PDB file of C-alpha atoms in Angstrom:
ATOM      1  CA  MET A   1      55.811 131.594 112.070  1.00 38.00           C
ATOM      2  CA  THR A   2      58.930 133.408 113.142  1.00 39.00           C
ATOM      3  CA  ILE A   3      58.392 135.258 116.374  1.00 40.00           C
ATOM      4  CA  ASP A   4      58.739 138.946 115.682  1.00 44.00           C
ATOM      5  CA  THR A   5      57.945 141.495 118.341  1.00 41.00           C
ATOM      6  CA  GLU A   6      56.235 143.685 115.735  1.00 44.00           C
ATOM      7  CA  ALA A   7      54.076 141.060 114.003  1.00 46.00           C
ATOM      8  CA  PRO A   8      50.945 139.485 115.504  1.00 44.00           C
ATOM      9  CA  VAL A   9      50.979 135.717 116.010  1.00 46.00           C
ATOM     10  CA  ARG A  10      47.834 133.966 114.838  1.00 47.00           C
ATOM     11  CA  ILE A  11      46.532 130.451 114.580  1.00 50.00           C
ATOM     12  CA  ARG A  12      45.151 129.475 111.228  1.00 50.00           C
ATOM     13  CA  THR A  13      41.420 129.921 111.698  1.00 47.00           C
ATOM     14  CA  ASP A  14      39.764 127.877 108.948  1.00 53.00           C
ATOM     15  CA  GLU A  15      37.710 125.184 110.659  1.00 54.00           C
ATOM     16  CA  PRO A  16      38.949 121.659 109.905  1.00 57.00           C
ATOM     17  CA  ALA A  17      36.341 119.070 109.004  1.00 55.00           C
ATOM     18  CA  PRO A  18      35.237 116.591 111.691  1.00 53.00           C
ATOM     19  CA  VAL A  19      37.175 113.330 111.790  1.00 50.00           C
ATOM     20  CA  ALA A  20      35.440 109.990 112.187  1.00 53.00           C
ATOM     21  CA  ASP A  21      38.289 107.654 111.176  1.00 61.00           C
ATOM     22  CA  PRO A  22      41.193 107.371 113.667  1.00 60.00           C
ATOM     23  CA  GLU A  23      43.625 106.675 110.788  1.00 75.00           C
ATOM     24  CA  ASP A  24      42.504 109.886 109.108  1.00 84.00           C
ATOM     25  CA  LEU A  25      43.125 111.754 112.363  1.00 85.00           C
ATOM     26  CA  GLY A  26      46.638 110.280 112.516  1.00 89.00           C
ATOM     27  CA  ARG A  27      47.362 111.419 108.967  1.00 91.00           C
ATOM     28  CA  ARG A  28      45.993 114.879 109.708  1.00 91.00           C
ATOM     29  CA  ARG A  29      48.055 115.078 112.905  1.00 92.00           C
ATOM     30  CA  ARG A  30      51.283 114.143 111.087  1.00 92.00           C
ATOM     31  CA  ALA A  31      50.564 116.611 108.266  1.00 93.00           C
ATOM     32  CA  ALA A  32      49.730 119.412 110.729  1.00 93.00           C
ATOM     33  CA  VAL A  33      52.939 118.826 112.701  1.00 94.00           C
ATOM     34  CA  ALA A  34      54.952 118.900 109.446  1.00 93.00           C
ATOM     35  CA  GLN A  35      53.237 122.149 108.407  1.00 92.00           C
ATOM     36  CA  ALA A  36      53.812 123.718 111.841  1.00 93.00           C
ATOM     37  CA  VAL A  37      57.487 122.700 111.683  1.00 91.00           C
ATOM     38  CA  ALA A  38      57.839 124.236 108.210  1.00 90.00           C
ATOM     39  CA  GLN A  39      56.071 127.408 109.369  1.00 88.00           C
ATOM     40  CA  ALA A  40      58.448 127.705 112.337  1.00 86.00           C
ATOM     41  CA  ASP A  41      61.717 127.098 110.484  1.00 73.00           C
ATOM     42  CA  PRO A  42      64.039 129.850 111.770  1.00 62.00           C
ATOM     43  CA  ALA A  43      66.755 128.891 109.271  1.00 56.00           C
ATOM     44  CA  ALA A  44      64.460 130.035 106.458  1.00 52.00           C
ATOM     45  CA  SER A  45      64.760 133.570 107.774  1.00 51.00           C
ATOM     46  CA  GLY A  46      68.536 133.294 108.238  1.00 54.00           C
ATOM     47  CA  HIS A  47      68.632 133.421 112.032  1.00 58.00           C
ATOM     48  CA  HIS A  48      68.148 131.150 115.012  1.00 66.00           C
ATOM     49  CA  ARG A  49      65.699 133.246 117.007  1.00 79.00           C
ATOM     50  CA  ALA A  50      62.640 131.697 118.547  1.00 85.00           C
ATOM     51  CA  ALA A  51      60.039 130.578 116.034  1.00 88.00           C
ATOM     52  CA  VAL A  52      56.589 129.067 116.510  1.00 90.00           C
ATOM     53  CA  GLY A  53      54.375 127.230 114.056  1.00 92.00           C
ATOM     54  CA  VAL A  54      50.730 126.430 114.793  1.00 93.00           C
ATOM     55  CA  ARG A  55      48.215 124.376 112.792  1.00 94.00           C
ATOM     56  CA  ARG A  56      44.760 123.050 113.648  1.00 93.00           C
ATOM     57  CA  TYR A  57      44.038 119.614 112.187  1.00 93.00           C
ATOM     58  CA  ALA A  58      40.615 118.742 113.585  1.00 91.00           C
ATOM     59  CA  PRO A  59      38.040 120.467 115.773  1.00 91.00           C
ATOM     60  CA  GLY A  60      39.740 120.912 119.151  1.00 94.00           C
ATOM     61  CA  SER A  61      43.110 119.590 117.918  1.00 95.00           C
ATOM     62  CA  VAL A  62      46.236 121.728 117.521  1.00 96.00           C
ATOM     63  CA  ALA A  63      49.843 121.063 116.484  1.00 96.00           C
ATOM     64  CA  LEU A  64      52.456 123.455 117.897  1.00 96.00           C
ATOM     65  CA  ALA A  65      56.129 123.465 116.812  1.00 95.00           C
ATOM     66  CA  LEU A  66      58.927 125.380 118.540  1.00 94.00           C
ATOM     67  CA  ARG A  67      62.232 126.039 116.780  1.00 90.00           C
ATOM     68  CA  GLY A  68      65.415 127.948 117.484  1.00 88.00           C
ATOM     69  CA  ARG A  69      66.547 129.723 120.642  1.00 86.00           C
ATOM     70  CA  PHE A  70      63.928 131.024 123.058  1.00 86.00           C
ATOM     71  CA  ASP A  71      65.001 134.117 124.942  1.00 83.00           C
ATOM     72  CA  ARG A  72      62.814 136.366 127.082  1.00 85.00           C
ATOM     73  CA  VAL A  73      61.082 137.967 124.060  1.00 82.00           C
ATOM     74  CA  GLY A  74      60.372 134.565 122.508  1.00 83.00           C
ATOM     75  CA  ARG A  75      58.926 133.250 125.769  1.00 88.00           C
ATOM     76  CA  GLU A  76      56.681 136.300 126.112  1.00 87.00           C
ATOM     77  CA  ARG A  77      55.369 135.876 122.579  1.00 84.00           C
ATOM     78  CA  LEU A  78      54.745 132.164 123.225  1.00 91.00           C
ATOM     79  CA  ARG A  79      52.974 133.057 126.473  1.00 90.00           C
ATOM     80  CA  ALA A  80      50.712 135.458 124.541  1.00 88.00           C
ATOM     81  CA  LEU A  81      49.958 132.774 121.946  1.00 91.00           C
ATOM     82  CA  ALA A  82      49.343 130.128 124.632  1.00 94.00           C
ATOM     83  CA  ALA A  83      45.899 131.514 125.541  1.00 93.00           C
ATOM     84  CA  ASP A  84      44.718 131.035 121.939  1.00 94.00           C
ATOM     85  CA  VAL A  85      46.237 127.555 121.759  1.00 95.00           C
ATOM     86  CA  GLU A  86      44.572 126.621 125.044  1.00 95.00           C
ATOM     87  CA  ARG A  87      41.155 127.785 123.809  1.00 95.00           C
ATOM     88  CA  GLN A  88      41.450 125.787 120.595  1.00 95.00           C
ATOM     89  CA  ALA A  89      43.143 122.618 121.901  1.00 96.00           C
ATOM     90  CA  ARG A  90      40.195 121.152 123.781  1.00 95.00           C
ATOM     91  CA  THR A  91      40.714 117.619 122.452  1.00 96.00           C
ATOM     92  CA  GLU A  92      44.408 117.290 121.656  1.00 96.00           C
ATOM     93  CA  LEU A  93      47.633 119.301 121.640  1.00 97.00           C
ATOM     94  CA  VAL A  94      50.809 118.007 120.023  1.00 97.00           C
ATOM     95  CA  ILE A  95      53.952 120.037 120.808  1.00 96.00           C
ATOM     96  CA  ASP A  96      56.938 119.306 118.552  1.00 96.00           C
ATOM     97  CA  LEU A  97      60.188 120.356 120.222  1.00 94.00           C
ATOM     98  CA  SER A  98      62.651 118.610 117.906  1.00 91.00           C
ATOM     99  CA  GLY A  99      64.044 121.896 116.534  1.00 89.00           C
ATOM    100  CA  LEU A 100      64.560 123.605 119.865  1.00 89.00           C
ATOM    101  CA  GLU A 101      68.162 124.827 120.083  1.00 85.00           C
ATOM    102  CA  HIS A 102      68.045 126.373 123.543  1.00 79.00           C
ATOM    103  CA  CYS A 103      65.628 126.158 126.403  1.00 80.00           C
ATOM    104  CA  ASP A 104      65.669 127.287 129.988  1.00 80.00           C
ATOM    105  CA  SER A 105      63.439 127.111 133.024  1.00 85.00           C
ATOM    106  CA  GLY A 106      61.396 130.084 131.741  1.00 90.00           C
ATOM    107  CA  LEU A 107      60.380 128.152 128.633  1.00 92.00           C
ATOM    108  CA  ALA A 108      59.642 125.098 130.776  1.00 92.00           C
ATOM    109  CA  ARG A 109      57.265 127.197 132.900  1.00 93.00           C
ATOM    110  CA  VAL A 110      55.400 128.545 129.856  1.00 94.00           C
ATOM    111  CA  LEU A 111      55.058 125.059 128.333  1.00 94.00           C
ATOM    112  CA  GLY A 112      54.188 123.513 131.686  1.00 93.00           C
ATOM    113  CA  ARG A 113      51.381 126.031 132.246  1.00 95.00           C
ATOM    114  CA  LEU A 114      49.995 125.457 128.757  1.00 96.00           C
ATOM    115  CA  ARG A 115      50.176 121.697 129.214  1.00 94.00           C
ATOM    116  CA  ILE A 116      48.405 121.790 132.603  1.00 95.00           C
ATOM    117  CA  ARG A 117      45.637 124.079 131.328  1.00 95.00           C
ATOM    118  CA  CYS A 118      44.959 121.858 128.319  1.00 96.00           C
ATOM    119  CA  LEU A 119      44.974 118.725 130.487  1.00 96.00           C
ATOM    120  CA  ALA A 120      42.545 120.418 132.903  1.00 96.00           C
ATOM    121  CA  HIS A 121      40.127 120.886 129.987  1.00 94.00           C
ATOM    122  CA  GLY A 122      40.403 117.180 129.174  1.00 96.00           C
ATOM    123  CA  ALA A 123      42.743 117.497 126.184  1.00 97.00           C
ATOM    124  CA  ARG A 124      45.397 114.909 125.473  1.00 96.00           C
ATOM    125  CA  VAL A 125      48.854 116.565 125.387  1.00 95.00           C
ATOM    126  CA  GLU A 126      51.812 115.016 123.599  1.00 94.00           C
ATOM    127  CA  LEU A 127      55.386 116.333 123.679  1.00 93.00           C
ATOM    128  CA  THR A 128      57.501 115.225 120.719  1.00 93.00           C
ATOM    129  CA  ASP A 129      61.303 115.096 120.983  1.00 92.00           C
ATOM    130  CA  PRO A 130      61.817 117.440 123.933  1.00 91.00           C
ATOM    131  CA  PRO A 131      65.448 118.142 124.847  1.00 88.00           C
ATOM    132  CA  GLU A 132      66.487 115.980 127.803  1.00 88.00           C
ATOM    133  CA  ALA A 133      66.704 118.864 130.293  1.00 85.00           C
ATOM    134  CA  LEU A 134      63.280 120.208 129.298  1.00 87.00           C
ATOM    135  CA  ALA A 135      61.714 116.737 129.464  1.00 86.00           C
ATOM    136  CA  ALA A 136      63.103 116.274 132.971  1.00 86.00           C
ATOM    137  CA  GLU A 137      61.851 119.677 134.102  1.00 86.00           C
ATOM    138  CA  LEU A 138      58.373 118.934 132.727  1.00 84.00           C
ATOM    139  CA  GLY A 139      58.331 115.436 134.226  1.00 82.00           C
ATOM    140  CA  HIS A 140      57.967 113.924 130.758  1.00 73.00           C
ATOM    141  CA  ARG A 141      58.822 110.268 130.232  1.00 69.00           C
ATOM    142  CA  SER A 142      59.637 108.813 126.816  1.00 58.00           C
TER     143      SER A 142
END
């Protein structure tokens, strides 16, 4: 979903079915990340502003994709969305950062806070393809 200061940002609310098979969970996770990436494609709207895609793929499991350039407005919108993501990602949060064009310490703080809050609730948090500077700031190891 392209971040727009006028439009509300929502997480898809239909409840995914429970997952018993770990392979099924892996397939769901990969599909949810791909859908979140497609939802957040800033090139589709003809600009490189900050864009966020969010998909739930199992109860308590959320895929989040960030794309484009995150300025102050983009960070504020992500911060507003983070509370919803935190509430729903009680088991697992996957954050795809492969399409991030620009990041700064402000974005690192927002992501770091979200990551810590999810970890505090017992959720597993995975960062996918973070830019080198962001990975270092978040203390992420490949």
